[in-house]
């Protein structure tokens, strides 16, 4: 059988992840593969770990990249901290909170869900009430709900969880490197992320970090971790000083993450957060000038994931395929109860750029016109441009 060599189209990835990748990160993937115990690779691993600590804003020694996507990071945190019968409280206000609850149930936790409609966030009071009643071992919450575009404030909840003596696990898949993720400041006990959102790397690695209290709990387990592959006790021997073979690390993916992290730190975290915020503000000005509304409140909307209501009369699938086919732009549709109701426009990592915002607004205007929706011609571009010009950027 002869199959032609792959030749993927060049897209602008403005969906919920993966996001655009800097050419130097793609080039790192193509560097020569060495062995997973080669001294050269061990140095790469060490550097990945120390750069991850900076990005997570932590000194946690146990910080590393799990071989797998963001969901593997989620599963790693849950499976190592939970033993069958342990109580866990999970905030469910979107698809990923629901996934965390599901993962916890599968490893035998007694799960209590705190639920909120998609797009809303939790108040410290409601978390306090449930935590006081349930007395959980672990509380899990999603920082940036990519399915809804909502940003969960963490400060007060972190305090409530700790005062109750529970461990705080946070999903930082979409937030890491896009908005501040302050692991040590908030004493978050365990957190996980994914390589393909604001870190700007292809999918395939899940950065995780565990604090001292989480370590203690893992050391005191009565039963072995039910996943061999994700057992932190075993993984520590590979990522730590022992360098004992556990599994073959995806070498080239770690090269890519290494380069992506270098770019994040070269730019600087604060500058990177400000960049995400700037392009979000410009995009928002443009969308609103076209009469498009956000599906989340302004105070809690995420800069890197803009969830907007599909205007009446526009066909979800036709607009998204026109964007893809005519402009090479990918955006996301709604998930779960938001399916067919929202578009999710990502501005993650490399994607958060002026040229993408302006092209997207112009493209969307054309798509809306084809749907018979006629916003004031050019108003979106005018509004976004006005914002860019006003800050002299
Ligand atoms: C993308 C995402 C995940 C899952 O990551 P995968 O890489 O798709 O496995 C989990 N949580 C959030 C908030 C996400 O955005």
Coordinates of C-alpha atoms and ligand atoms in Angstrom, one line a residue:
X1 CA 0.0 0.0 0.0
X2 CA 1.4 3.4 -0.9
X3 CA -0.1 6.3 0.9
X4 CA 1.0 9.9 0.1
X5 CA 3.1 11.6 2.7
X6 CA 1.0 13.8 5.0
X7 CA 0.9 17.5 4.2
X8 CA -1.3 19.1 6.9
X9 CA -2.9 22.5 6.0
X10 CA -1.7 25.6 7.8
X11 CA -4.4 26.7 10.2
X12 CA -4.9 29.5 12.7
X13 CA -5.9 27.7 15.8
X14 CA -8.4 29.9 17.5
X15 CA -10.3 27.2 19.3
X16 CA -10.2 25.7 22.8
X17 CA -6.8 24.1 22.1
X18 CA -4.6 23.0 20.6
X19 CA -3.3 26.5 19.9
X20 CA -0.8 27.8 17.4
X21 CA 2.8 26.6 17.8
X22 CA 5.9 28.7 17.4
X23 CA 8.2 27.4 14.6
X24 CA 11.0 26.9 17.0
X25 CA 8.9 24.6 19.1
X26 CA 8.0 22.5 16.0
X27 CA 11.7 22.5 15.1
X28 CA 12.5 21.1 18.6
X29 CA 10.3 18.2 17.8
X30 CA 12.4 17.4 14.8
X31 CA 15.7 17.3 16.7
X32 CA 17.5 14.0 16.9
X33 CA 16.0 11.6 19.4
X34 CA 18.3 10.4 22.1
X35 CA 17.8 7.6 24.7
X36 CA 15.5 8.4 27.6
X37 CA 18.4 7.8 30.0
X38 CA 21.0 9.6 27.9
X39 CA 22.7 12.2 30.0
X40 CA 21.7 14.8 27.5
X41 CA 18.0 14.0 27.9
X42 CA 18.3 13.9 31.7
X43 CA 19.6 17.5 31.5
X44 CA 16.6 18.4 29.3
X45 CA 14.3 16.9 32.0
X46 CA 15.9 18.8 34.8
X47 CA 15.5 22.1 32.8
X48 CA 11.9 21.3 32.0
X49 CA 11.2 20.8 35.7
X50 CA 12.9 24.0 36.8
X51 CA 11.1 26.0 34.1
X52 CA 7.8 24.4 35.0
X53 CA 8.4 25.5 38.6
X54 CA 8.8 29.1 37.5
X55 CA 5.6 29.0 35.3
X56 CA 3.6 27.4 38.2
X57 CA 5.2 30.0 40.5
X58 CA 6.2 27.3 42.9
X59 CA 9.3 25.8 44.6
X60 CA 7.6 22.4 44.8
X61 CA 10.3 19.8 44.1
X62 CA 7.7 17.4 42.7
X63 CA 7.0 19.3 39.5
X64 CA 7.2 17.4 36.2
X65 CA 5.6 16.6 32.9
X66 CA 3.3 13.5 32.8
X67 CA 3.4 11.6 29.5
X68 CA -0.1 12.2 28.3
X69 CA -2.5 15.0 27.7
X70 CA -4.2 17.3 30.2
X71 CA -6.7 14.5 31.2
X72 CA -3.7 12.3 32.2
X73 CA -2.6 15.2 34.5
X74 CA -6.1 15.2 36.0
X75 CA -6.0 11.5 36.5
X76 CA -2.5 11.6 38.0
X77 CA -3.6 14.1 40.7
X78 CA -6.8 12.3 41.6
X79 CA -5.5 8.7 41.5
X80 CA -2.5 9.5 43.7
X81 CA -4.4 11.5 46.4
X82 CA -7.6 9.4 46.6
X83 CA -8.0 5.9 48.1
X84 CA -11.2 4.0 47.8
X85 CA -13.8 5.4 50.1
X86 CA -12.2 8.8 50.5
X87 CA -14.5 11.8 50.2
X88 CA -13.9 14.3 47.5
X89 CA -15.8 17.5 46.7
X90 CA -15.7 18.6 43.0
X91 CA -17.0 21.9 41.6
X92 CA -18.9 21.1 38.4
X93 CA -19.8 24.1 36.3
X94 CA -18.7 22.8 33.0
X95 CA -17.4 19.7 31.2
X96 CA -14.0 19.5 32.9
X97 CA -15.4 19.7 36.4
X98 CA -17.7 16.9 35.4
X99 CA -14.7 14.9 34.1
X100 CA -12.8 15.4 37.4
X101 CA -15.8 14.0 39.3
X102 CA -16.0 11.1 37.0
X103 CA -12.3 10.3 37.3
X104 CA -12.6 10.5 41.1
X105 CA -15.6 8.1 41.1
X106 CA -13.7 5.6 39.0
X107 CA -10.9 5.4 41.5
X108 CA -13.4 4.8 44.3
X109 CA -13.9 8.2 45.8
X110 CA -17.2 9.2 47.4
X111 CA -17.8 12.2 45.3
X112 CA -20.0 15.2 46.3
X113 CA -20.6 17.6 43.4
X114 CA -21.2 21.3 43.9
X115 CA -23.1 22.3 40.8
X116 CA -23.6 25.5 39.0
X117 CA -25.0 26.2 35.5
X118 CA -22.5 26.3 32.7
X119 CA -20.8 29.7 32.6
X120 CA -21.2 30.5 36.3
X121 CA -18.6 30.3 39.0
X122 CA -18.7 29.2 42.6
X123 CA -18.9 31.5 45.6
X124 CA -16.6 30.9 48.6
X125 CA -19.8 30.6 50.8
X126 CA -21.3 27.7 48.9
X127 CA -17.9 25.9 48.9
X128 CA -17.6 26.5 52.6
X129 CA -21.1 25.1 53.3
X130 CA -20.4 21.9 51.4
X131 CA -16.9 21.4 52.8
X132 CA -18.2 21.9 56.4
X133 CA -20.9 19.3 55.8
X134 CA -18.9 16.7 53.8
X135 CA -15.5 17.0 55.5
X136 CA -13.7 15.8 52.4
X137 CA -10.1 14.7 52.0
X138 CA -9.7 16.5 48.7
X139 CA -11.5 19.5 47.0
X140 CA -11.1 19.8 43.2
X141 CA -11.9 22.8 41.2
X142 CA -11.3 24.0 37.6
X143 CA -9.5 27.4 37.4
X144 CA -10.3 28.1 33.8
X145 CA -13.4 26.2 32.5
X146 CA -12.6 25.9 28.8
X147 CA -16.1 24.6 28.0
X148 CA -17.7 27.8 29.2
X149 CA -15.1 30.5 29.3
X150 CA -15.5 31.2 33.0
X151 CA -12.7 32.1 35.3
X152 CA -13.0 30.7 38.9
X153 CA -11.5 33.0 41.6
X154 CA -9.4 30.8 43.9
X155 CA -8.0 32.9 46.8
X156 CA -10.9 32.6 49.2
X157 CA -11.7 29.0 48.3
X158 CA -8.1 27.9 48.9
X159 CA -8.3 29.3 52.4
X160 CA -11.6 27.6 53.1
X161 CA -10.3 24.2 51.9
X162 CA -7.1 24.5 54.0
X163 CA -9.0 25.6 57.1
X164 CA -11.0 22.5 56.8
X165 CA -7.9 20.4 56.6
X166 CA -8.5 19.2 53.0
X167 CA -6.2 19.1 50.0
X168 CA -6.8 21.6 47.2
X169 CA -6.5 20.3 43.7
X170 CA -6.8 22.7 40.8
X171 CA -7.2 22.2 37.1
X172 CA -4.9 24.7 35.4
X173 CA -5.0 23.2 31.9
X174 CA -6.1 26.4 30.2
X175 CA -5.0 29.0 32.8
X176 CA -1.3 28.1 33.0
X177 CA 0.8 30.7 31.2
X178 CA -2.3 32.7 30.3
X179 CA -3.4 34.1 33.6
X180 CA -1.6 34.0 37.0
X181 CA -1.4 30.5 38.5
X182 CA 0.1 31.0 41.9
X183 CA 0.6 27.6 43.4
X184 CA 2.7 28.6 46.4
X185 CA 0.9 31.9 47.2
X186 CA -2.4 30.0 47.5
X187 CA -0.8 26.8 48.8
X188 CA -2.5 24.7 46.2
X189 CA -1.6 21.2 47.0
X190 CA -1.8 19.6 43.6
X191 CA -2.3 21.1 40.1
X192 CA -2.2 19.9 36.5
X193 CA -2.0 21.4 33.1
X194 CA -1.7 20.5 29.5
X195 CA 1.0 21.4 26.9
X196 CA -1.4 22.5 24.1
X197 CA -3.2 25.5 25.6
X198 CA -1.5 28.7 26.7
X199 CA 1.9 26.9 26.9
X200 CA 1.9 26.8 23.1
X201 CA 3.2 23.3 22.6
X202 CA 1.6 20.4 20.7
X203 CA -0.7 18.1 22.9
X204 CA 1.0 15.2 24.6
X205 CA 2.4 16.3 28.0
X206 CA 0.7 17.3 31.2
X207 CA 2.7 19.4 33.6
X208 CA 1.8 18.6 37.3
X209 CA 3.0 19.9 40.6
X210 CA 2.5 18.5 44.1
X211 CA 3.1 20.4 47.4
X212 CA 4.4 19.1 50.7
X213 CA 1.0 18.2 52.2
X214 CA 0.1 16.2 49.1
X215 CA 3.4 14.4 49.3
X216 CA 2.7 13.5 52.9
X217 CA -0.7 12.1 52.0
X218 CA 0.8 10.0 49.2
X219 CA 3.5 8.7 51.5
X220 CA 0.9 7.5 54.0
X221 CA -1.3 5.6 51.5
X222 CA -2.5 2.3 52.7
X223 CA -3.2 0.9 49.2
X224 CA -1.1 1.0 46.1
X225 CA -2.1 3.6 43.6
X226 CA -4.5 1.9 41.3
X227 CA -2.8 3.2 38.1
X228 CA 0.7 1.8 37.5
X229 CA 1.5 4.3 34.7
X230 CA 0.5 7.4 36.7
X231 CA 1.9 6.3 40.1
X232 CA 3.8 9.3 41.4
X233 CA 5.8 7.1 43.7
X234 CA 7.2 5.3 40.7
X235 CA 7.5 8.4 38.5
X236 CA 9.5 10.2 41.2
X237 CA 12.2 7.6 40.8
X238 CA 12.5 8.4 37.1
X239 CA 12.2 12.2 37.3
X240 CA 14.1 12.4 40.6
X241 CA 17.7 11.4 41.4
X242 CA 17.4 7.7 40.9
X243 CA 16.6 7.8 37.2
X244 CA 15.1 4.4 37.4
X245 CA 13.5 3.3 34.2
X246 CA 9.7 3.5 34.5
X247 CA 8.4 4.2 31.0
X248 CA 10.1 5.6 27.9
X249 CA 9.5 9.3 28.1
X250 CA 8.3 10.9 24.8
X251 CA 11.7 12.4 24.2
X252 CA 10.9 14.8 21.4
X253 CA 7.7 16.0 23.1
X254 CA 9.9 17.0 26.0
X255 CA 12.2 18.9 23.6
X256 CA 9.1 20.8 22.4
X257 CA 7.9 21.6 25.9
X258 CA 11.4 22.7 26.8
X259 CA 11.4 25.2 23.9
X260 CA 7.8 26.3 24.6
X261 CA 8.7 27.0 28.3
X262 CA 11.8 28.9 27.2
X263 CA 9.6 31.2 25.1
X264 CA 7.2 31.7 28.0
X265 CA 10.0 32.7 30.4
X266 CA 11.8 34.8 27.8
X267 CA 8.6 36.8 27.3
X268 CA 8.0 36.9 31.1
X269 CA 4.9 35.8 32.9
X270 CA 3.5 39.2 33.5
X271 CA 4.0 40.4 30.0
X272 CA 2.4 37.2 28.7
X273 CA -0.6 37.6 30.9
X274 CA -0.9 41.3 29.8
X275 CA -0.7 40.1 26.2
X276 CA -3.6 37.7 26.6
X277 CA -5.6 40.4 28.3
X278 CA -4.9 43.0 25.6
X279 CA -6.0 40.8 22.7
X280 CA -9.0 39.6 24.6
X281 CA -10.1 43.2 25.1
X282 CA -9.6 44.0 21.4
X283 CA -11.5 40.9 20.3
X284 CA -14.3 41.6 22.7
X285 CA -14.6 45.2 21.5
X286 CA -14.8 43.9 17.9
X287 CA -17.4 41.2 18.7
X288 CA -19.6 43.6 20.7
X289 CA -19.4 46.1 17.8
X290 CA -21.0 43.3 15.7
X291 CA -23.7 42.8 18.3
X292 CA -22.3 39.5 19.6
X293 CA -22.6 38.9 23.3
X294 CA -20.5 36.9 25.7
X295 CA -22.1 33.9 27.4
X296 CA -20.2 34.7 30.7
X297 CA -20.2 37.7 32.9
X298 CA -17.5 40.2 32.1
X299 CA -15.9 40.0 35.6
X300 CA -15.4 36.2 35.3
X301 CA -14.7 35.9 31.6
X302 CA -11.4 34.3 30.6
X303 CA -9.0 36.2 28.3
X304 CA -7.8 33.1 26.5
X305 CA -11.2 31.5 25.9
X306 CA -14.0 33.7 24.6
X307 CA -17.3 32.0 24.8
X308 CA -20.0 34.0 22.8
X309 CA -23.6 33.4 22.0
X310 CA -24.2 32.4 18.4
X311 CA -26.4 35.2 17.0
X312 CA -30.0 34.3 16.0
X313 CA -30.2 33.2 12.4
X314 CA -26.6 32.0 12.2
X315 CA -26.0 28.4 11.5
X316 CA -23.3 27.1 13.8
X317 CA -21.7 24.5 11.5
X318 CA -21.9 26.6 8.3
X319 CA -20.1 29.5 10.0
X320 CA -17.4 27.4 11.4
X321 CA -16.8 25.6 8.2
X322 CA -16.6 28.8 6.2
X323 CA -14.1 30.1 8.7
X324 CA -12.0 27.0 8.3
X325 CA -12.3 26.6 4.5
X326 CA -12.0 30.2 3.4
X327 CA -9.8 31.6 6.1
X328 CA -8.0 28.6 7.6
X329 CA -9.4 29.7 11.0
X330 CA -10.5 27.1 13.5
X331 CA -12.8 28.0 16.4
X332 CA -14.7 25.7 18.8
X333 CA -18.4 25.0 19.1
X334 CA -20.2 24.7 22.4
X335 CA -19.8 21.6 24.6
X336 CA -22.5 19.8 26.6
X337 CA -25.6 22.0 27.1
X338 CA -23.9 24.8 25.2
X339 CA -23.7 22.8 22.0
X340 CA -25.2 24.8 19.1
X341 CA -25.5 27.8 21.4
X342 CA -22.0 29.1 21.7
X343 CA -18.8 29.6 19.8
X344 CA -15.5 29.3 21.7
X345 CA -12.8 31.6 20.4
X346 CA -9.4 30.8 21.8
X347 CA -6.6 33.3 22.1
X348 CA -4.1 31.0 23.7
X349 CA -0.3 31.3 23.7
X350 CA 1.1 32.1 20.2
X351 CA -2.5 32.6 18.9
X352 CA -3.0 35.7 21.0
X353 CA -1.8 38.2 18.4
X354 CA -3.1 41.3 16.8
X355 CA -3.1 39.9 13.3
X356 CA -5.2 36.9 14.3
X357 CA -7.8 39.1 16.1
X358 CA -8.1 41.5 13.1
X359 CA -8.3 38.7 10.5
X360 CA -10.8 36.8 12.6
X361 CA -13.1 39.8 13.0
X362 CA -13.0 40.6 9.3
X363 CA -13.6 36.9 8.5
X364 CA -16.5 36.6 10.9
X365 CA -18.2 39.6 9.4
X366 CA -18.1 37.9 6.0
X367 CA -19.5 34.7 7.5
X368 CA -22.3 36.6 9.2
X369 CA -23.2 38.4 6.0
X370 CA -23.6 35.1 4.2
X371 CA -26.0 34.1 7.0
X372 CA -28.0 37.2 6.3
X373 CA -26.8 39.0 9.4
X374 CA -25.5 42.4 8.6
X375 CA -23.6 44.2 11.4
X376 CA -22.5 47.8 10.6
X377 CA -19.9 47.2 7.9
X378 CA -16.3 47.3 9.3
X379 CA -17.5 48.2 12.8
X380 CA -15.7 45.3 14.4
X381 CA -12.4 46.2 12.9
X382 CA -12.8 49.8 13.7
X383 CA -13.5 49.0 17.4
X384 CA -10.6 46.6 17.7
X385 CA -8.3 48.9 15.9
X386 CA -9.4 51.8 18.1
X387 CA -8.4 49.8 21.1
X388 CA -5.0 48.9 19.7
X389 CA -4.3 52.4 18.7
X390 CA -5.4 53.9 22.0
X391 CA -2.9 51.9 23.9
X392 CA -0.2 52.7 21.3
X393 CA 0.7 49.0 20.8
Ligands
LIG1 C1 -8.3 20.7 27.6 C2 -8.7 20.6 29.0 C3 -8.6 19.4 29.7 C4 -8.3 18.1 29.1 O1 -7.1 18.1 28.4 P1 -6.8 17.1 27.2 O2 -5.4 17.5 26.8 O3 -7.8 17.3 26.2 O4 -6.7 15.7 27.8 C5 -8.9 19.4 31.1 N1 -9.3 20.5 31.7 C6 -9.4 21.7 31.1 C7 -9.9 22.9 31.8 C8 -9.1 21.8 29.7 O5 -9.2 22.9 29.0

